[in-house]
PDB file of C-alpha atoms in Angstrom:
ATOM      1  CA  MET A   9     -71.447 -27.289 -20.208  1.00  0.00           C
ATOM      2  CA  LEU A  10     -72.190 -23.863 -20.528  1.00  0.00           C
ATOM      3  CA  ARG A  11     -69.944 -21.856 -23.403  1.00  0.00           C
ATOM      4  CA  LEU A  12     -69.007 -18.245 -22.824  1.00  0.00           C
ATOM      5  CA  MET A  13     -69.763 -16.481 -25.937  1.00  0.00           C
ATOM      6  CA  THR A  14     -67.493 -13.401 -26.614  1.00  0.00           C
ATOM      7  CA  ASP A  15     -68.497 -10.532 -29.005  1.00  0.00           C
ATOM      8  CA  THR A  16     -65.106  -9.889 -31.292  1.00  0.00           C
ATOM      9  CA  SER A  17     -66.611  -6.701 -32.037  1.00  0.00           C
ATOM     10  CA  ARG A  18     -66.220  -5.110 -28.670  1.00  0.00           C
ATOM     11  CA  PRO A  19     -62.214  -4.287 -27.853  1.00  0.00           C
ATOM     12  CA  ALA A  20     -61.084  -6.233 -24.819  1.00  0.00           C
ATOM     13  CA  PRO A  21     -60.596  -4.133 -21.719  1.00  0.00           C
ATOM     14  CA  GLN A  22     -56.782  -2.954 -21.223  1.00  0.00           C
ATOM     15  CA  TYR A  23     -56.357  -4.238 -17.709  1.00  0.00           C
ATOM     16  CA  ARG A  24     -52.948  -5.704 -16.671  1.00  0.00           C
ATOM     17  CA  LYS A  25     -52.243  -8.144 -14.664  1.00  0.00           C
ATOM     18  CA  ARG A  26     -50.867  -7.370 -10.888  1.00  0.00           C
ATOM     19  CA  SER A  27     -47.635  -8.909 -12.263  1.00  0.00           C
ATOM     20  CA  GLU A  28     -47.210  -6.941 -15.484  1.00  0.00           C
ATOM     21  CA  ARG A  29     -47.462  -3.674 -13.556  1.00  0.00           C
ATOM     22  CA  GLY A  30     -44.112  -1.656 -13.586  1.00  0.00           C
ATOM     23  CA  PHE A  31     -42.729  -0.262 -10.188  1.00  0.00           C
ATOM     24  CA  THR A  32     -43.898   3.080  -9.031  1.00  0.00           C
ATOM     25  CA  LEU A  33     -41.614   6.086  -8.404  1.00  0.00           C
ATOM     26  CA  THR A  34     -42.015   5.977  -4.709  1.00  0.00           C
ATOM     27  CA  GLU A  35     -40.929   1.992  -4.582  1.00  0.00           C
ATOM     28  CA  LEU A  36     -38.053   2.999  -6.855  1.00  0.00           C
ATOM     29  CA  MET A  37     -36.931   5.991  -4.716  1.00  0.00           C
ATOM     30  CA  VAL A  38     -37.124   3.698  -1.463  1.00  0.00           C
ATOM     31  CA  VAL A  39     -34.894   0.966  -3.109  1.00  0.00           C
ATOM     32  CA  ILE A  40     -32.178   3.748  -4.162  1.00  0.00           C
ATOM     33  CA  PHE A  41     -32.356   5.002  -0.613  1.00  0.00           C
ATOM     34  CA  ILE A  42     -31.813   1.548   0.830  1.00  0.00           C
ATOM     35  CA  ILE A  43     -28.821   1.015  -1.695  1.00  0.00           C
ATOM     36  CA  GLY A  44     -27.324   4.267  -0.495  1.00  0.00           C
ATOM     37  CA  LEU A  45     -27.527   3.463   2.915  1.00  0.00           C
ATOM     38  CA  LEU A  46     -26.005  -0.132   2.265  1.00  0.00           C
ATOM     39  CA  THR A  47     -23.412   1.285   0.454  1.00  0.00           C
ATOM     40  CA  THR A  48     -22.606   3.951   3.471  1.00  0.00           C
ATOM     41  CA  VAL A  49     -22.432   1.267   6.077  1.00  0.00           C
ATOM     42  CA  VAL A  50     -19.813  -0.927   3.974  1.00  0.00           C
ATOM     43  CA  LEU A  51     -17.782   2.071   3.234  1.00  0.00           C
ATOM     44  CA  ILE A  52     -17.497   3.216   6.867  1.00  0.00           C
ATOM     45  CA  ASN A  53     -16.435  -0.158   7.721  1.00  0.00           C
ATOM     46  CA  VAL A  54     -14.160  -0.797   4.847  1.00  0.00           C
ATOM     47  CA  LEU A  55     -11.964   2.188   4.420  1.00  0.00           C
ATOM     48  CA  PRO A  56     -10.480   1.827   8.414  1.00  0.00           C
ATOM     49  CA  SER A  57      -9.319  -1.830   7.302  1.00  0.00           C
ATOM     50  CA  GLN A  58      -7.747  -0.555   4.181  1.00  0.00           C
ATOM     51  CA  ASP A  59      -5.284   2.067   6.322  1.00  0.00           C
ATOM     52  CA  ARG A  60      -4.715  -0.955   8.646  1.00  0.00           C
ATOM     53  CA  SER A  61      -3.616  -3.142   5.871  1.00  0.00           C
ATOM     54  CA  MET A  62      -1.220  -0.511   4.203  1.00  0.00           C
ATOM     55  CA  VAL A  63       0.256  -0.460   8.064  1.00  0.00           C
ATOM     56  CA  THR A  64       0.824  -4.247   7.881  1.00  0.00           C
ATOM     57  CA  LYS A  65       2.046  -4.466   4.517  1.00  0.00           C
ATOM     58  CA  ALA A  66       4.628  -1.786   5.435  1.00  0.00           C
ATOM     59  CA  GLN A  67       5.730  -3.891   8.579  1.00  0.00           C
ATOM     60  CA  ALA A  68       6.096  -6.769   5.974  1.00  0.00           C
ATOM     61  CA  ASP A  69       8.001  -5.162   3.796  1.00  0.00           C
ATOM     62  CA  ILE A  70      10.451  -4.018   6.183  1.00  0.00           C
ATOM     63  CA  ALA A  71      10.498  -7.267   7.775  1.00  0.00           C
ATOM     64  CA  THR A  72      11.835  -8.563   4.336  1.00  0.00           C
ATOM     65  CA  LEU A  73      14.333  -5.704   4.257  1.00  0.00           C
ATOM     66  CA  GLU A  74      15.681  -6.649   7.713  1.00  0.00           C
ATOM     67  CA  GLN A  75      16.319 -10.283   6.832  1.00  0.00           C
ATOM     68  CA  ALA A  76      17.813  -9.064   3.382  1.00  0.00           C
ATOM     69  CA  LEU A  77      20.206  -6.679   5.483  1.00  0.00           C
ATOM     70  CA  GLU A  78      21.024  -9.617   7.534  1.00  0.00           C
ATOM     71  CA  MET A  79      22.001 -11.943   4.779  1.00  0.00           C
ATOM     72  CA  PHE A  80      23.784  -9.151   3.191  1.00  0.00           C
ATOM     73  CA  ARG A  81      25.948  -8.769   6.683  1.00  0.00           C
ATOM     74  CA  LEU A  82      26.508 -12.431   6.996  1.00  0.00           C
ATOM     75  CA  ASP A  83      27.908 -12.594   3.298  1.00  0.00           C
ATOM     76  CA  ASN A  84      29.907  -9.424   3.406  1.00  0.00           C
ATOM     77  CA  LEU A  85      30.781  -8.868   7.313  1.00  0.00           C
ATOM     78  CA  ALA A  86      29.019  -5.516   7.435  1.00  0.00           C
ATOM     79  CA  TYR A  87      25.955  -3.607   6.772  1.00  0.00           C
ATOM     80  CA  PRO A  88      25.558  -1.575   3.389  1.00  0.00           C
ATOM     81  CA  ALA A  89      27.117   1.985   4.192  1.00  0.00           C
ATOM     82  CA  PRO A  90      24.733   4.882   4.540  1.00  0.00           C
ATOM     83  CA  GLY A  91      25.517   5.803   0.953  1.00  0.00           C
ATOM     84  CA  GLU A  92      24.852   2.696  -0.414  1.00  0.00           C
ATOM     85  CA  GLY A  93      21.530   2.372   1.094  1.00  0.00           C
ATOM     86  CA  LEU A  94      19.078  -0.548   0.230  1.00  0.00           C
ATOM     87  CA  ALA A  95      19.951  -0.436  -3.389  1.00  0.00           C
ATOM     88  CA  ALA A  96      22.964  -2.660  -2.171  1.00  0.00           C
ATOM     89  CA  LEU A  97      20.512  -5.646  -1.861  1.00  0.00           C
ATOM     90  CA  THR A  98      19.575  -5.836  -5.536  1.00  0.00           C
ATOM     91  CA  MET A  99      23.325  -4.879  -7.090  1.00  0.00           C
ATOM     92  CA  ALA A 100      26.658  -5.076  -5.533  1.00  0.00           C
ATOM     93  CA  PRO A 101      28.099  -1.989  -4.446  1.00  0.00           C
ATOM     94  CA  ALA A 102      31.501  -0.647  -5.705  1.00  0.00           C
ATOM     95  CA  SER A 103      32.868  -0.104  -2.345  1.00  0.00           C
ATOM     96  CA  LEU A 104      32.686  -3.765  -1.223  1.00  0.00           C
ATOM     97  CA  ALA A 105      36.236  -5.235  -0.147  1.00  0.00           C
ATOM     98  CA  ASP A 106      35.712  -8.564  -1.643  1.00  0.00           C
ATOM     99  CA  PRO A 107      32.976  -8.559  -4.493  1.00  0.00           C
ATOM    100  CA  ALA A 108      32.980 -12.168  -4.857  1.00  0.00           C
ATOM    101  CA  ARG A 109      31.267 -12.632  -1.478  1.00  0.00           C
ATOM    102  CA  TYR A 110      28.233 -10.927  -2.549  1.00  0.00           C
ATOM    103  CA  ARG A 111      25.535 -13.110  -3.502  1.00  0.00           C
ATOM    104  CA  ARG A 112      24.500 -13.731  -7.346  1.00  0.00           C
ATOM    105  CA  GLY A 113      21.406 -12.244  -8.144  1.00  0.00           C
ATOM    106  CA  GLY A 114      21.322  -9.938  -4.961  1.00  0.00           C
ATOM    107  CA  TYR A 115      19.532 -10.512  -1.880  1.00  0.00           C
ATOM    108  CA  ILE A 116      16.182  -9.159  -3.011  1.00  0.00           C
ATOM    109  CA  LYS A 117      14.572  -8.928  -6.748  1.00  0.00           C
ATOM    110  CA  ARG A 118      13.524  -5.541  -6.389  1.00  0.00           C
ATOM    111  CA  LEU A 119      13.164  -2.867  -3.497  1.00  0.00           C
ATOM    112  CA  PRO A 120       9.702  -2.259  -2.522  1.00  0.00           C
ATOM    113  CA  GLU A 121       7.862   0.800  -2.269  1.00  0.00           C
ATOM    114  CA  ASP A 122       6.017   1.570   0.702  1.00  0.00           C
ATOM    115  CA  PRO A 123       2.389   1.107   0.200  1.00  0.00           C
ATOM    116  CA  TRP A 124       1.857   5.154  -0.106  1.00  0.00           C
ATOM    117  CA  GLY A 125       4.385   5.145  -3.089  1.00  0.00           C
ATOM    118  CA  ARG A 126       7.369   6.111  -1.462  1.00  0.00           C
ATOM    119  CA  PRO A 127      10.680   4.267  -1.161  1.00  0.00           C
ATOM    120  CA  TYR A 128      11.872   2.929   2.510  1.00  0.00           C
ATOM    121  CA  GLN A 129      14.474   5.061   4.211  1.00  0.00           C
ATOM    122  CA  TYR A 130      17.818   3.363   5.332  1.00  0.00           C
ATOM    123  CA  GLN A 131      19.865   4.557   8.157  1.00  0.00           C
ATOM    124  CA  ALA A 132      23.104   3.038   9.308  1.00  0.00           C
ATOM    125  CA  PRO A 133      23.723   3.304  12.368  1.00  0.00           C
ATOM    126  CA  GLY A 134      20.408   3.377  13.547  1.00  0.00           C
ATOM    127  CA  PRO A 135      18.903   5.205  16.704  1.00  0.00           C
ATOM    128  CA  ALA A 136      19.631   4.054  20.170  1.00  0.00           C
ATOM    129  CA  GLY A 137      22.536   1.957  18.896  1.00  0.00           C
ATOM    130  CA  ALA A 138      20.689  -0.099  16.456  1.00  0.00           C
ATOM    131  CA  ALA A 139      22.961  -1.340  13.592  1.00  0.00           C
ATOM    132  CA  PHE A 140      20.746   0.227  10.995  1.00  0.00           C
ATOM    133  CA  ASP A 141      16.921   1.365  10.803  1.00  0.00           C
ATOM    134  CA  ILE A 142      14.564   1.118   7.897  1.00  0.00           C
ATOM    135  CA  LEU A 143      11.514   3.343   7.870  1.00  0.00           C
ATOM    136  CA  SER A 144       8.650   4.636   6.129  1.00  0.00           C
ATOM    137  CA  LEU A 145       7.137   7.875   6.941  1.00  0.00           C
ATOM    138  CA  GLY A 146       3.570   6.717   6.879  1.00  0.00           C
ATOM    139  CA  ALA A 147       0.561   7.995   4.731  1.00  0.00           C
ATOM    140  CA  ASP A 148       1.430  11.880   5.332  1.00  0.00           C
ATOM    141  CA  GLY A 149       4.938  11.483   4.274  1.00  0.00           C
ATOM    142  CA  ALA A 150       6.281  13.380   7.159  1.00  0.00           C
ATOM    143  CA  PRO A 151       8.206  12.272  10.291  1.00  0.00           C
ATOM    144  CA  GLY A 152       5.882  11.655  13.345  1.00  0.00           C
ATOM    145  CA  GLY A 153       2.288  11.244  13.176  1.00  0.00           C
ATOM    146  CA  THR A 154      -0.187   9.187  14.782  1.00  0.00           C
ATOM    147  CA  GLU A 155      -2.468   6.375  13.259  1.00  0.00           C
ATOM    148  CA  GLU A 156      -1.813   5.660   9.818  1.00  0.00           C
ATOM    149  CA  ASN A 157       0.605   8.783   9.495  1.00  0.00           C
ATOM    150  CA  ALA A 158       2.923   7.291  12.345  1.00  0.00           C
ATOM    151  CA  ASP A 159       6.061   6.368  11.322  1.00  0.00           C
ATOM    152  CA  ILE A 160       6.678   2.776  10.632  1.00  0.00           C
ATOM    153  CA  ARG A 161      10.107   1.587  11.888  1.00  0.00           C
ATOM    154  CA  SER A 162      12.152  -1.554  11.904  1.00  0.00           C
ATOM    155  CA  SER A 163      12.881  -3.367  15.018  1.00  0.00           C
ATOM    156  CA  ALA A 164      16.416  -3.895  14.313  1.00  0.00           C
ATOM    157  CA  PRO A 165      18.859  -4.239  17.351  1.00  0.00           C
TER     158      PRO A 165
END
């Protein structure tokens, strides 16, 4: 066997193994650029679905309020008066003809706000001969509008 002799008086060369080298600035810039592109693609696809989910939540809240109003009517023989509004679903209004008929604990635990942080509006009677109407003014908070800014209304007959 051949033994290699090393001269310990000379310093070893300072070559690094390929696996020990760091990234170059160009490699880091390419990775950051790719991450930025992926983030942009995700945001473009996620933000519109958030708007749709807010509209869907408003529709679900309105459906819950409609059911609570129907239970109120079955117990008290009339819908809440316009002056009582949706608050009549959580606490018995003073104008009830027979307060004993009001359900203990109310018809809902608390009144929800629309997804944009505003209270739902109640109108009685509603448009086109409906008994009532519950609505959210949408993302812009103004009557009318299109897409996520459109008013979201109940389908009460």
